Amino acid sequence: MLNHGPLSDQQTQQEALRVLERHSQKRGLARILPFLGPAFVASVAYMDPGNFATNIQAGAQFGYLLLWVVLLSNLMAMLIQSLSARLGVATGKSLPEVVRQEYRPWARYLYWIQAEFAAIATDLAEFIGAALGFHLLLGIPLVWGAVLGALATFALLGLQRYGFRPLEAAIAVLVGVIASAYVLELFFAHPDPRLVTGFVPQFKGSESILLAVGILGATVMPHVIYLHSALSQQRIPVLDVVQKRKLLSYSNMDVVLALSIAGFVNMAMLVAAAATFHHTGRTDVADITTAYQTLSPLLGPLAAGVFAAALLASGLSSTTVGTLAGQVVMQGFVSFSIPLWVRRLVTLVPSFAVILLGFDPTQVLVISQVVLSFAIPFALVPLLLFVGNPRLMGDLVISRPIKGVGWLTAAVIIGLNLYLLAQSVG
């Protein structure tokens, strides 16, 4: 359980059960509003600074060509996150807890070690994204941006002592900032209506294929698979099958809504980059800092400021979520926990080291993605094994068609990540 956090607040859980019954009679948004939150927290991983870099490069180099890849990636993410939430609802346990229950001790520790490395790699990229956001927005040195980023994430993490709602609300606000920023970016960029052709599957040369592989291969973020199952597991106390099915339907709505917003943001990133850079001949723009510096002369300082604000919101929200995920990983795999502020301090060390040593932020994003490539099978394969197991899931076991689509999705994601890994070290 997270210390004093969303998973240990029994009073809030009992209230949530009463809400489940009371709101089942309502209609529309009022019916599902009390149950929105876990997927919004998870969705942050799909709009993190790494996505900024990938989508900007895709739009700048190939225009609207790879929009269909972003859409396909988003559909894959919806499936995986819905299965993670399903595991939490059905078993009352997070994915790491089920691994601890089902696997031998040596396997549990292997899972824990690799998951911690993945969490550190993820947080490294995301925290640097937050620092870069402050750096670009305020014009301060990157190291001072990192200091502000650290203070802001401590403040965000402090909200979880009041239960799951305040932190989820804060994350939802940051998601709203990112989405609103890209609505403005689209307004500034004036994209061509012919962008709809980008939803037709096609490529232009081997470079576009490699970039498409990068977009698809980065679809699943292991830490939010672990976290989503934990956020869902005790949002409501132990329920009967009928109530669990009702809760699961609300959870699926949460996933569709949250990841639809994430999908819009990712497509808007690509479209804005295509309209701004590709159609003005700046196909060389391939990293976040260059994109910011190029936006100002092309679209004006306000557009560049909006871009920096979106990056800042992305970095702050994603690094906060990464810290929560690290706590879930430790608690689940080895039944041990430390205060969140201690974990945050420890994970800040490599981030500040990278910044003080002057490493290229974009290169850090690339290296972190290589580390994540190793970690994806450790999260995805057990998830699919567990949600397809009637002994664990009972009546909420997934159907054969969903199982087939799930394993196909896993094969594509793992295969593409292995390909990316080979390209990175080759």
PDB file of C-alpha atoms in Angstrom, residues 97-306:
ATOM      1  CA  GLU A  97       1.523  -8.461  -5.928  1.00  0.00           C
ATOM      2  CA  VAL A  98       0.143 -11.180  -8.181  1.00  0.00           C
ATOM      3  CA  VAL A  99       3.665 -11.896  -9.445  1.00  0.00           C
ATOM      4  CA  ARG A 100       4.811 -12.228  -5.827  1.00  0.00           C
ATOM      5  CA  GLN A 101       1.905 -14.576  -5.131  1.00  0.00           C
ATOM      6  CA  GLU A 102       2.389 -16.773  -8.196  1.00  0.00           C
ATOM      7  CA  TYR A 103       6.149 -16.885  -8.815  1.00  0.00           C
ATOM      8  CA  ARG A 104       9.125 -18.270  -6.914  1.00  0.00           C
ATOM      9  CA  PRO A 105      11.201 -15.942  -4.693  1.00  0.00           C
ATOM     10  CA  TRP A 106      14.143 -15.700  -7.120  1.00  0.00           C
ATOM     11  CA  ALA A 107      11.746 -14.660  -9.898  1.00  0.00           C
ATOM     12  CA  ARG A 108      10.113 -12.018  -7.706  1.00  0.00           C
ATOM     13  CA  TYR A 109      13.472 -10.404  -6.964  1.00  0.00           C
ATOM     14  CA  LEU A 110      14.478 -10.555 -10.620  1.00  0.00           C
ATOM     15  CA  TYR A 111      11.226  -8.807 -11.537  1.00  0.00           C
ATOM     16  CA  TRP A 112      11.741  -6.224  -8.812  1.00  0.00           C
ATOM     17  CA  ILE A 113      15.321  -5.383  -9.840  1.00  0.00           C
ATOM     18  CA  GLN A 114      14.501  -4.945 -13.520  1.00  0.00           C
ATOM     19  CA  ALA A 115      11.370  -2.938 -12.669  1.00  0.00           C
ATOM     20  CA  GLU A 116      13.389  -0.589 -10.459  1.00  0.00           C
ATOM     21  CA  PHE A 117      15.901  -0.005 -13.253  1.00  0.00           C
ATOM     22  CA  ALA A 118      13.033   0.691 -15.655  1.00  0.00           C
ATOM     23  CA  ALA A 119      11.438   3.092 -13.158  1.00  0.00           C
ATOM     24  CA  ILE A 120      14.730   4.964 -12.709  1.00  0.00           C
ATOM     25  CA  ALA A 121      15.277   5.188 -16.481  1.00  0.00           C
ATOM     26  CA  THR A 122      11.743   6.430 -17.001  1.00  0.00           C
ATOM     27  CA  ASP A 123      11.960   8.984 -14.218  1.00  0.00           C
ATOM     28  CA  LEU A 124      15.309  10.216 -15.501  1.00  0.00           C
ATOM     29  CA  ALA A 125      13.844  11.171 -18.869  1.00  0.00           C
ATOM     30  CA  GLU A 126      10.641  12.580 -17.413  1.00  0.00           C
ATOM     31  CA  PHE A 127      12.326  14.691 -14.736  1.00  0.00           C
ATOM     32  CA  ILE A 128      14.747  16.124 -17.276  1.00  0.00           C
ATOM     33  CA  GLY A 129      11.679  16.985 -19.367  1.00  0.00           C
ATOM     34  CA  ALA A 130      10.266  18.960 -16.418  1.00  0.00           C
ATOM     35  CA  ALA A 131      13.603  20.710 -15.877  1.00  0.00           C
ATOM     36  CA  LEU A 132      13.770  21.519 -19.578  1.00  0.00           C
ATOM     37  CA  GLY A 133      10.241  22.940 -19.413  1.00  0.00           C
ATOM     38  CA  PHE A 134      11.226  25.373 -16.634  1.00  0.00           C
ATOM     39  CA  HIS A 135      14.457  26.167 -18.496  1.00  0.00           C
ATOM     40  CA  LEU A 136      12.637  27.062 -21.716  1.00  0.00           C
ATOM     41  CA  LEU A 137       9.679  28.802 -20.119  1.00  0.00           C
ATOM     42  CA  LEU A 138      11.596  30.956 -17.617  1.00  0.00           C
ATOM     43  CA  GLY A 139      14.936  31.272 -19.400  1.00  0.00           C
ATOM     44  CA  ILE A 140      16.859  29.957 -16.392  1.00  0.00           C
ATOM     45  CA  PRO A 141      19.802  27.491 -16.393  1.00  0.00           C
ATOM     46  CA  LEU A 142      18.797  23.847 -16.698  1.00  0.00           C
ATOM     47  CA  VAL A 143      20.076  23.006 -13.208  1.00  0.00           C
ATOM     48  CA  TRP A 144      17.764  25.621 -11.644  1.00  0.00           C
ATOM     49  CA  GLY A 145      14.961  24.215 -13.741  1.00  0.00           C
ATOM     50  CA  ALA A 146      15.749  20.885 -12.120  1.00  0.00           C
ATOM     51  CA  VAL A 147      15.564  22.446  -8.638  1.00  0.00           C
ATOM     52  CA  LEU A 148      12.143  23.924  -9.399  1.00  0.00           C
ATOM     53  CA  GLY A 149      11.064  20.586 -10.872  1.00  0.00           C
ATOM     54  CA  ALA A 150      12.095  18.793  -7.690  1.00  0.00           C
ATOM     55  CA  LEU A 151      10.149  21.212  -5.486  1.00  0.00           C
ATOM     56  CA  ALA A 152       7.070  20.950  -7.690  1.00  0.00           C
ATOM     57  CA  THR A 153       7.061  17.147  -7.671  1.00  0.00           C
ATOM     58  CA  PHE A 154       7.473  17.075  -3.884  1.00  0.00           C
ATOM     59  CA  ALA A 155       4.400  19.313  -3.648  1.00  0.00           C
ATOM     60  CA  LEU A 156       2.412  17.067  -5.982  1.00  0.00           C
ATOM     61  CA  LEU A 157       3.409  13.906  -4.128  1.00  0.00           C
ATOM     62  CA  GLY A 158       2.405  15.547  -0.853  1.00  0.00           C
ATOM     63  CA  LEU A 159      -1.205  15.571  -2.035  1.00  0.00           C
ATOM     64  CA  GLN A 160      -1.521  11.785  -1.781  1.00  0.00           C
ATOM     65  CA  ARG A 161      -1.574  11.941   2.026  1.00  0.00           C
ATOM     66  CA  TYR A 162      -5.108  13.339   1.688  1.00  0.00           C
ATOM     67  CA  GLY A 163      -6.343  10.332  -0.309  1.00  0.00           C
ATOM     68  CA  PHE A 164      -6.443   9.445  -3.980  1.00  0.00           C
ATOM     69  CA  ARG A 165      -8.753  12.251  -5.166  1.00  0.00           C
ATOM     70  CA  PRO A 166      -6.540  15.349  -4.670  1.00  0.00           C
ATOM     71  CA  LEU A 167      -3.569  13.816  -6.478  1.00  0.00           C
ATOM     72  CA  GLU A 168      -5.738  12.467  -9.294  1.00  0.00           C
ATOM     73  CA  ALA A 169      -7.340  15.907  -9.632  1.00  0.00           C
ATOM     74  CA  ALA A 170      -3.920  17.575  -9.827  1.00  0.00           C
ATOM     75  CA  ILE A 171      -2.775  15.112 -12.485  1.00  0.00           C
ATOM     76  CA  ALA A 172      -6.023  15.659 -14.407  1.00  0.00           C
ATOM     77  CA  VAL A 173      -5.403  19.427 -14.330  1.00  0.00           C
ATOM     78  CA  LEU A 174      -1.896  18.923 -15.750  1.00  0.00           C
ATOM     79  CA  VAL A 175      -3.327  16.647 -18.455  1.00  0.00           C
ATOM     80  CA  GLY A 176      -5.814  19.417 -19.198  1.00  0.00           C
ATOM     81  CA  VAL A 177      -2.958  21.920 -19.501  1.00  0.00           C
ATOM     82  CA  ILE A 178      -1.174  19.678 -22.013  1.00  0.00           C
ATOM     83  CA  ALA A 179      -4.345  19.137 -24.062  1.00  0.00           C
ATOM     84  CA  SER A 180      -5.286  22.844 -23.975  1.00  0.00           C
ATOM     85  CA  ALA A 181      -1.773  23.834 -24.997  1.00  0.00           C
ATOM     86  CA  TYR A 182      -1.990  21.657 -28.066  1.00  0.00           C
ATOM     87  CA  VAL A 183      -5.397  23.005 -28.996  1.00  0.00           C
ATOM     88  CA  LEU A 184      -3.664  26.403 -29.064  1.00  0.00           C
ATOM     89  CA  GLU A 185      -0.682  24.977 -30.963  1.00  0.00           C
ATOM     90  CA  LEU A 186      -3.041  23.692 -33.650  1.00  0.00           C
ATOM     91  CA  PHE A 187      -4.640  27.138 -33.818  1.00  0.00           C
ATOM     92  CA  PHE A 188      -1.236  28.759 -34.281  1.00  0.00           C
ATOM     93  CA  ALA A 189      -0.025  26.162 -36.804  1.00  0.00           C
ATOM     94  CA  HIS A 190      -3.073  26.189 -39.148  1.00  0.00           C
ATOM     95  CA  PRO A 191      -2.764  22.540 -40.275  1.00  0.00           C
ATOM     96  CA  ASP A 192      -3.767  21.526 -43.779  1.00  0.00           C
ATOM     97  CA  PRO A 193      -7.206  19.802 -43.952  1.00  0.00           C
ATOM     98  CA  ARG A 194      -5.511  17.143 -46.082  1.00  0.00           C
ATOM     99  CA  LEU A 195      -4.004  15.800 -42.869  1.00  0.00           C
ATOM    100  CA  VAL A 196      -6.785  13.158 -42.957  1.00  0.00           C
ATOM    101  CA  THR A 197      -4.663  11.317 -45.540  1.00  0.00           C
ATOM    102  CA  GLY A 198      -2.258  10.603 -42.702  1.00  0.00           C
ATOM    103  CA  PHE A 199      -4.702   8.045 -41.324  1.00  0.00           C
ATOM    104  CA  VAL A 200      -4.214   5.855 -44.403  1.00  0.00           C
ATOM    105  CA  PRO A 201      -1.476   3.273 -43.625  1.00  0.00           C
ATOM    106  CA  GLN A 202       1.550   4.049 -45.796  1.00  0.00           C
ATOM    107  CA  PHE A 203       5.299   4.665 -45.680  1.00  0.00           C
ATOM    108  CA  LYS A 204       7.871   6.673 -47.620  1.00  0.00           C
ATOM    109  CA  GLY A 205      11.230   4.966 -47.502  1.00  0.00           C
ATOM    110  CA  SER A 206      13.081   3.075 -44.804  1.00  0.00           C
ATOM    111  CA  GLU A 207      13.470   6.095 -42.507  1.00  0.00           C
ATOM    112  CA  SER A 208       9.707   6.464 -42.154  1.00  0.00           C
ATOM    113  CA  ILE A 209       9.462   2.756 -41.320  1.00  0.00           C
ATOM    114  CA  LEU A 210      12.119   3.097 -38.621  1.00  0.00           C
ATOM    115  CA  LEU A 211      10.349   6.099 -37.110  1.00  0.00           C
ATOM    116  CA  ALA A 212       7.020   4.250 -37.192  1.00  0.00           C
ATOM    117  CA  VAL A 213       8.678   1.371 -35.364  1.00  0.00           C
ATOM    118  CA  GLY A 214       9.892   3.879 -32.777  1.00  0.00           C
ATOM    119  CA  ILE A 215       6.370   5.251 -32.232  1.00  0.00           C
ATOM    120  CA  LEU A 216       4.754   1.817 -31.999  1.00  0.00           C
ATOM    121  CA  GLY A 217       7.588   0.296 -30.012  1.00  0.00           C
ATOM    122  CA  ALA A 218       7.279   2.971 -27.345  1.00  0.00           C
ATOM    123  CA  THR A 219       3.550   2.335 -26.898  1.00  0.00           C
ATOM    124  CA  VAL A 220       3.628   0.511 -23.583  1.00  0.00           C
ATOM    125  CA  MET A 221       5.301   2.004 -20.531  1.00  0.00           C
ATOM    126  CA  PRO A 222       5.922  -0.803 -18.003  1.00  0.00           C
ATOM    127  CA  HIS A 223       5.616   1.352 -14.896  1.00  0.00           C
ATOM    128  CA  VAL A 224       2.030   2.425 -15.624  1.00  0.00           C
ATOM    129  CA  ILE A 225       0.952  -1.173 -16.228  1.00  0.00           C
ATOM    130  CA  TYR A 226       2.068  -1.872 -12.666  1.00  0.00           C
ATOM    131  CA  LEU A 227       0.585   1.358 -11.333  1.00  0.00           C
ATOM    132  CA  HIS A 228      -2.823   1.160 -13.036  1.00  0.00           C
ATOM    133  CA  SER A 229      -3.533  -2.254 -11.520  1.00  0.00           C
ATOM    134  CA  ALA A 230      -2.670  -0.821  -8.087  1.00  0.00           C
ATOM    135  CA  LEU A 231      -4.815   2.302  -8.478  1.00  0.00           C
ATOM    136  CA  SER A 232      -7.790   0.120  -9.428  1.00  0.00           C
ATOM    137  CA  GLN A 233      -7.357  -2.668  -6.900  1.00  0.00           C
ATOM    138  CA  GLN A 234      -8.838  -1.123  -3.761  1.00  0.00           C
ATOM    139  CA  ARG A 235     -10.608   1.928  -5.058  1.00  0.00           C
ATOM    140  CA  ILE A 236     -13.679  -0.026  -3.909  1.00  0.00           C
ATOM    141  CA  PRO A 237     -13.592  -2.710  -1.153  1.00  0.00           C
ATOM    142  CA  VAL A 238     -14.155  -6.404  -1.934  1.00  0.00           C
ATOM    143  CA  LEU A 239     -17.243  -6.666  -4.115  1.00  0.00           C
ATOM    144  CA  ASP A 240     -19.419  -9.426  -5.498  1.00  0.00           C
ATOM    145  CA  VAL A 241     -19.206 -10.326  -9.189  1.00  0.00           C
ATOM    146  CA  VAL A 242     -22.100  -8.071 -10.214  1.00  0.00           C
ATOM    147  CA  GLN A 243     -20.541  -5.053  -8.509  1.00  0.00           C
ATOM    148  CA  LYS A 244     -17.122  -5.873  -9.925  1.00  0.00           C
ATOM    149  CA  ARG A 245     -18.554  -5.989 -13.431  1.00  0.00           C
ATOM    150  CA  LYS A 246     -20.199  -2.619 -12.858  1.00  0.00           C
ATOM    151  CA  LEU A 247     -16.949  -1.167 -11.548  1.00  0.00           C
ATOM    152  CA  LEU A 248     -15.088  -2.681 -14.503  1.00  0.00           C
ATOM    153  CA  SER A 249     -17.445  -0.975 -16.954  1.00  0.00           C
ATOM    154  CA  TYR A 250     -16.718   2.374 -15.283  1.00  0.00           C
ATOM    155  CA  SER A 251     -13.003   1.581 -15.365  1.00  0.00           C
ATOM    156  CA  ASN A 252     -13.176   0.915 -19.109  1.00  0.00           C
ATOM    157  CA  MET A 253     -14.926   4.252 -19.635  1.00  0.00           C
ATOM    158  CA  ASP A 254     -12.127   5.890 -17.642  1.00  0.00           C
ATOM    159  CA  VAL A 255      -9.534   4.252 -19.904  1.00  0.00           C
ATOM    160  CA  VAL A 256     -11.284   5.225 -23.136  1.00  0.00           C
ATOM    161  CA  LEU A 257     -11.764   8.844 -22.058  1.00  0.00           C
ATOM    162  CA  ALA A 258      -8.274   9.366 -20.612  1.00  0.00           C
ATOM    163  CA  LEU A 259      -6.392   7.658 -23.434  1.00  0.00           C
ATOM    164  CA  SER A 260      -8.536   9.378 -26.059  1.00  0.00           C
ATOM    165  CA  ILE A 261      -7.210  12.659 -24.663  1.00  0.00           C
ATOM    166  CA  ALA A 262      -3.675  11.229 -24.705  1.00  0.00           C
ATOM    167  CA  GLY A 263      -4.198  10.116 -28.297  1.00  0.00           C
ATOM    168  CA  PHE A 264      -5.419  13.583 -29.277  1.00  0.00           C
ATOM    169  CA  VAL A 265      -2.358  15.166 -27.669  1.00  0.00           C
ATOM    170  CA  ASN A 266       0.041  12.842 -29.489  1.00  0.00           C
ATOM    171  CA  MET A 267      -1.654  13.384 -32.837  1.00  0.00           C
ATOM    172  CA  ALA A 268      -1.743  17.137 -32.191  1.00  0.00           C
ATOM    173  CA  MET A 269       2.011  17.083 -31.479  1.00  0.00           C
ATOM    174  CA  LEU A 270       2.664  15.411 -34.817  1.00  0.00           C
ATOM    175  CA  VAL A 271       0.207  17.622 -36.737  1.00  0.00           C
ATOM    176  CA  ALA A 272       1.597  20.832 -35.233  1.00  0.00           C
ATOM    177  CA  ALA A 273       5.163  19.752 -36.059  1.00  0.00           C
ATOM    178  CA  ALA A 274       4.132  18.833 -39.604  1.00  0.00           C
ATOM    179  CA  ALA A 275       2.328  22.128 -40.214  1.00  0.00           C
ATOM    180  CA  THR A 276       5.045  24.239 -38.611  1.00  0.00           C
ATOM    181  CA  PHE A 277       8.292  22.521 -39.593  1.00  0.00           C
ATOM    182  CA  HIS A 278       7.722  20.098 -42.469  1.00  0.00           C
ATOM    183  CA  HIS A 279       5.736  22.531 -44.598  1.00  0.00           C
ATOM    184  CA  THR A 280       8.291  25.294 -44.094  1.00  0.00           C
ATOM    185  CA  GLY A 281      11.202  23.080 -45.076  1.00  0.00           C
ATOM    186  CA  ARG A 282      12.566  22.592 -41.523  1.00  0.00           C
ATOM    187  CA  THR A 283      12.645  18.797 -41.742  1.00  0.00           C
ATOM    188  CA  ASP A 284      15.834  18.741 -39.670  1.00  0.00           C
ATOM    189  CA  VAL A 285      14.015  19.550 -36.398  1.00  0.00           C
ATOM    190  CA  ALA A 286      14.410  16.418 -34.290  1.00  0.00           C
ATOM    191  CA  ASP A 287      14.642  17.419 -30.641  1.00  0.00           C
ATOM    192  CA  ILE A 288      12.703  19.419 -28.065  1.00  0.00           C
ATOM    193  CA  THR A 289      15.081  22.373 -27.670  1.00  0.00           C
ATOM    194  CA  THR A 290      15.398  22.926 -31.411  1.00  0.00           C
ATOM    195  CA  ALA A 291      11.623  22.727 -31.788  1.00  0.00           C
ATOM    196  CA  TYR A 292      11.145  25.421 -29.125  1.00  0.00           C
ATOM    197  CA  GLN A 293      13.794  27.696 -30.639  1.00  0.00           C
ATOM    198  CA  THR A 294      12.338  27.263 -34.131  1.00  0.00           C
ATOM    199  CA  LEU A 295       8.722  27.867 -33.079  1.00  0.00           C
ATOM    200  CA  SER A 296       9.334  31.450 -31.992  1.00  0.00           C
ATOM    201  CA  PRO A 297      10.459  32.871 -35.366  1.00  0.00           C
ATOM    202  CA  LEU A 298       7.898  30.783 -37.254  1.00  0.00           C
ATOM    203  CA  LEU A 299       4.785  31.236 -35.114  1.00  0.00           C
ATOM    204  CA  GLY A 300       5.751  33.848 -32.536  1.00  0.00           C
ATOM    205  CA  PRO A 301       6.885  33.788 -28.888  1.00  0.00           C
ATOM    206  CA  LEU A 302       3.393  32.935 -27.573  1.00  0.00           C
ATOM    207  CA  ALA A 303       3.364  29.652 -29.518  1.00  0.00           C
ATOM    208  CA  ALA A 304       6.815  28.788 -28.182  1.00  0.00           C
ATOM    209  CA  GLY A 305       5.683  29.618 -24.640  1.00  0.00           C
ATOM    210  CA  VAL A 306       2.617  27.392 -24.975  1.00  0.00           C
TER     211      VAL A 306
END
